[in-house]
Amino acid sequence: SNAAYTAIRAAQAQVRAQGVHPVPVPLRNAPTKLMQELGYGDAYQYSHHGAGNFAYQEFMPDALSGTRFYDPGDNPAEAKIRERLRAWWQEKYSY
């Protein structure tokens, strides 16, 4: 399906409409002492250390928390993706 393409287009439209939002602090790199002192990256959870290689954490900027861009298509392969997303995110994105 074209679900991934549609998601990319929706994300691009969001940026055009609202501009760029700050990266969440837990996802920020901390190459300097000041950034480390400010807590950049402190709460980051490495997904590959989580069960099923997934860590429940916010990847979106605060202003977009809960926004869903990807909507799996109506075919058997993407139905499996939808189920996995539902298991990972529970009710957050209403998969």
PDB file of C-alpha atoms in Angstrom:
ATOM      1  CA  SER A   1       0.000   0.000   0.000  1.00  0.00           C
ATOM      2  CA  ASN A   2       1.005   3.621   0.035  1.00  0.00           C
ATOM      3  CA  ALA A   3       0.553   4.005   3.811  1.00  0.00           C
ATOM      4  CA  ALA A   4       4.194   4.938   4.471  1.00  0.00           C
ATOM      5  CA  TYR A   5       4.156   7.481   1.648  1.00  0.00           C
ATOM      6  CA  THR A   6       0.903   8.957   2.968  1.00  0.00           C
ATOM      7  CA  ALA A   7       2.421   9.201   6.463  1.00  0.00           C
ATOM      8  CA  ILE A   8       5.474  11.045   5.161  1.00  0.00           C
ATOM      9  CA  ARG A   9       3.273  13.469   3.235  1.00  0.00           C
ATOM     10  CA  ALA A  10       1.122  14.094   6.332  1.00  0.00           C
ATOM     11  CA  ALA A  11       4.216  14.776   8.450  1.00  0.00           C
ATOM     12  CA  GLN A  12       5.561  17.171   5.821  1.00  0.00           C
ATOM     13  CA  ALA A  13       2.218  18.987   5.717  1.00  0.00           C
ATOM     14  CA  GLN A  14       2.288  19.291   9.514  1.00  0.00           C
ATOM     15  CA  VAL A  15       5.730  20.928   9.383  1.00  0.00           C
ATOM     16  CA  ARG A  16       4.614  23.294   6.630  1.00  0.00           C
ATOM     17  CA  ALA A  17       1.529  24.270   8.642  1.00  0.00           C
ATOM     18  CA  GLN A  18       3.077  24.615  12.117  1.00  0.00           C
ATOM     19  CA  GLY A  19       6.808  24.860  11.562  1.00  0.00           C
ATOM     20  CA  VAL A  20       9.459  22.895  13.387  1.00  0.00           C
ATOM     21  CA  HIS A  21       8.977  21.957  17.054  1.00  0.00           C
ATOM     22  CA  PRO A  22      11.765  21.304  19.580  1.00  0.00           C
ATOM     23  CA  VAL A  23      13.110  17.769  19.876  1.00  0.00           C
ATOM     24  CA  PRO A  24      12.033  16.217  23.211  1.00  0.00           C
ATOM     25  CA  VAL A  25      14.808  16.563  25.827  1.00  0.00           C
ATOM     26  CA  PRO A  26      15.182  12.779  26.359  1.00  0.00           C
ATOM     27  CA  LEU A  27      16.000  12.357  22.648  1.00  0.00           C
ATOM     28  CA  ARG A  28      18.602  15.111  22.509  1.00  0.00           C
ATOM     29  CA  ASN A  29      22.281  14.340  22.219  1.00  0.00           C
ATOM     30  CA  ALA A  30      24.476  15.656  25.062  1.00  0.00           C
ATOM     31  CA  PRO A  31      27.979  16.184  23.656  1.00  0.00           C
ATOM     32  CA  THR A  32      28.842  19.008  26.073  1.00  0.00           C
ATOM     33  CA  LYS A  33      28.933  19.267  29.849  1.00  0.00           C
ATOM     34  CA  LEU A  34      26.259  21.986  29.777  1.00  0.00           C
ATOM     35  CA  MET A  35      23.899  19.789  27.781  1.00  0.00           C
ATOM     36  CA  GLN A  36      24.515  16.941  30.209  1.00  0.00           C
ATOM     37  CA  GLU A  37      23.775  19.285  33.136  1.00  0.00           C
ATOM     38  CA  LEU A  38      20.551  20.343  31.402  1.00  0.00           C
ATOM     39  CA  GLY A  39      19.495  16.691  31.319  1.00  0.00           C
ATOM     40  CA  TYR A  40      19.677  16.152  27.583  1.00  0.00           C
ATOM     41  CA  GLY A  41      19.200  12.459  26.905  1.00  0.00           C
ATOM     42  CA  ASP A  42      18.854  11.502  30.592  1.00  0.00           C
ATOM     43  CA  ALA A  43      15.470   9.790  30.296  1.00  0.00           C
ATOM     44  CA  TYR A  44      16.205   8.197  26.921  1.00  0.00           C
ATOM     45  CA  GLN A  45      15.302   4.516  26.716  1.00  0.00           C
ATOM     46  CA  TYR A  46      17.256   2.449  24.213  1.00  0.00           C
ATOM     47  CA  SER A  47      14.568   0.480  22.377  1.00  0.00           C
ATOM     48  CA  HIS A  48      16.801  -2.537  21.753  1.00  0.00           C
ATOM     49  CA  HIS A  49      17.030  -3.062  25.509  1.00  0.00           C
ATOM     50  CA  GLY A  50      13.241  -3.253  25.831  1.00  0.00           C
ATOM     51  CA  ALA A  51      11.002  -6.279  25.518  1.00  0.00           C
ATOM     52  CA  GLY A  52      10.497  -7.002  21.830  1.00  0.00           C
ATOM     53  CA  ASN A  53      13.022  -4.250  21.039  1.00  0.00           C
ATOM     54  CA  PHE A  54      10.512  -1.589  22.023  1.00  0.00           C
ATOM     55  CA  ALA A  55      10.598   1.089  24.709  1.00  0.00           C
ATOM     56  CA  TYR A  56       7.458   3.095  25.449  1.00  0.00           C
ATOM     57  CA  GLN A  57       8.636   6.695  25.291  1.00  0.00           C
ATOM     58  CA  GLU A  58       7.604   9.926  23.615  1.00  0.00           C
ATOM     59  CA  PHE A  59       9.304  10.529  20.287  1.00  0.00           C
ATOM     60  CA  MET A  60       7.185  13.478  19.208  1.00  0.00           C
ATOM     61  CA  PRO A  61       7.599  17.099  20.293  1.00  0.00           C
ATOM     62  CA  ASP A  62       5.256  18.107  23.128  1.00  0.00           C
ATOM     63  CA  ALA A  63       2.983  20.016  20.741  1.00  0.00           C
ATOM     64  CA  LEU A  64       2.485  16.857  18.664  1.00  0.00           C
ATOM     65  CA  SER A  65       2.244  14.268  21.426  1.00  0.00           C
ATOM     66  CA  GLY A  66      -0.320  11.665  20.433  1.00  0.00           C
ATOM     67  CA  THR A  67      -0.368  12.737  16.787  1.00  0.00           C
ATOM     68  CA  ARG A  68      -0.532   9.764  14.448  1.00  0.00           C
ATOM     69  CA  PHE A  69       0.809  10.034  10.925  1.00  0.00           C
ATOM     70  CA  TYR A  70       1.076   6.367   9.924  1.00  0.00           C
ATOM     71  CA  ASP A  71      -2.145   4.463   9.375  1.00  0.00           C
ATOM     72  CA  PRO A  72      -1.583   0.871   8.195  1.00  0.00           C
ATOM     73  CA  GLY A  73      -3.509  -0.108   5.090  1.00  0.00           C
ATOM     74  CA  ASP A  74      -6.261  -2.703   4.801  1.00  0.00           C
ATOM     75  CA  ASN A  75      -4.245  -5.718   3.735  1.00  0.00           C
ATOM     76  CA  PRO A  76      -2.961  -8.787   5.624  1.00  0.00           C
ATOM     77  CA  ALA A  77       0.631  -7.557   5.997  1.00  0.00           C
ATOM     78  CA  GLU A  78      -0.376  -4.172   7.356  1.00  0.00           C
ATOM     79  CA  ALA A  79      -3.029  -5.730   9.587  1.00  0.00           C
ATOM     80  CA  LYS A  80      -0.132  -7.449  11.367  1.00  0.00           C
ATOM     81  CA  ILE A  81       1.683  -4.125  11.635  1.00  0.00           C
ATOM     82  CA  ARG A  82      -1.463  -2.523  13.084  1.00  0.00           C
ATOM     83  CA  GLU A  83      -1.705  -5.263  15.721  1.00  0.00           C
ATOM     84  CA  ARG A  84       1.931  -4.796  16.689  1.00  0.00           C
ATOM     85  CA  LEU A  85       1.490  -1.027  16.926  1.00  0.00           C
ATOM     86  CA  ARG A  86      -1.636  -1.519  19.038  1.00  0.00           C
ATOM     87  CA  ALA A  87       0.258  -3.861  21.384  1.00  0.00           C
ATOM     88  CA  TRP A  88       3.166  -1.439  21.713  1.00  0.00           C
ATOM     89  CA  TRP A  89       1.282   1.846  22.008  1.00  0.00           C
ATOM     90  CA  GLN A  90      -1.951   0.547  23.566  1.00  0.00           C
ATOM     91  CA  GLU A  91      -4.485   3.396  23.324  1.00  0.00           C
ATOM     92  CA  LYS A  92      -2.048   6.246  22.655  1.00  0.00           C
ATOM     93  CA  TYR A  93      -2.533   6.344  18.882  1.00  0.00           C
ATOM     94  CA  SER A  94      -5.847   4.490  18.613  1.00  0.00           C
ATOM     95  CA  TYR A  95      -4.615   1.719  16.358  1.00  0.00           C
TER      96      TYR A  95
END
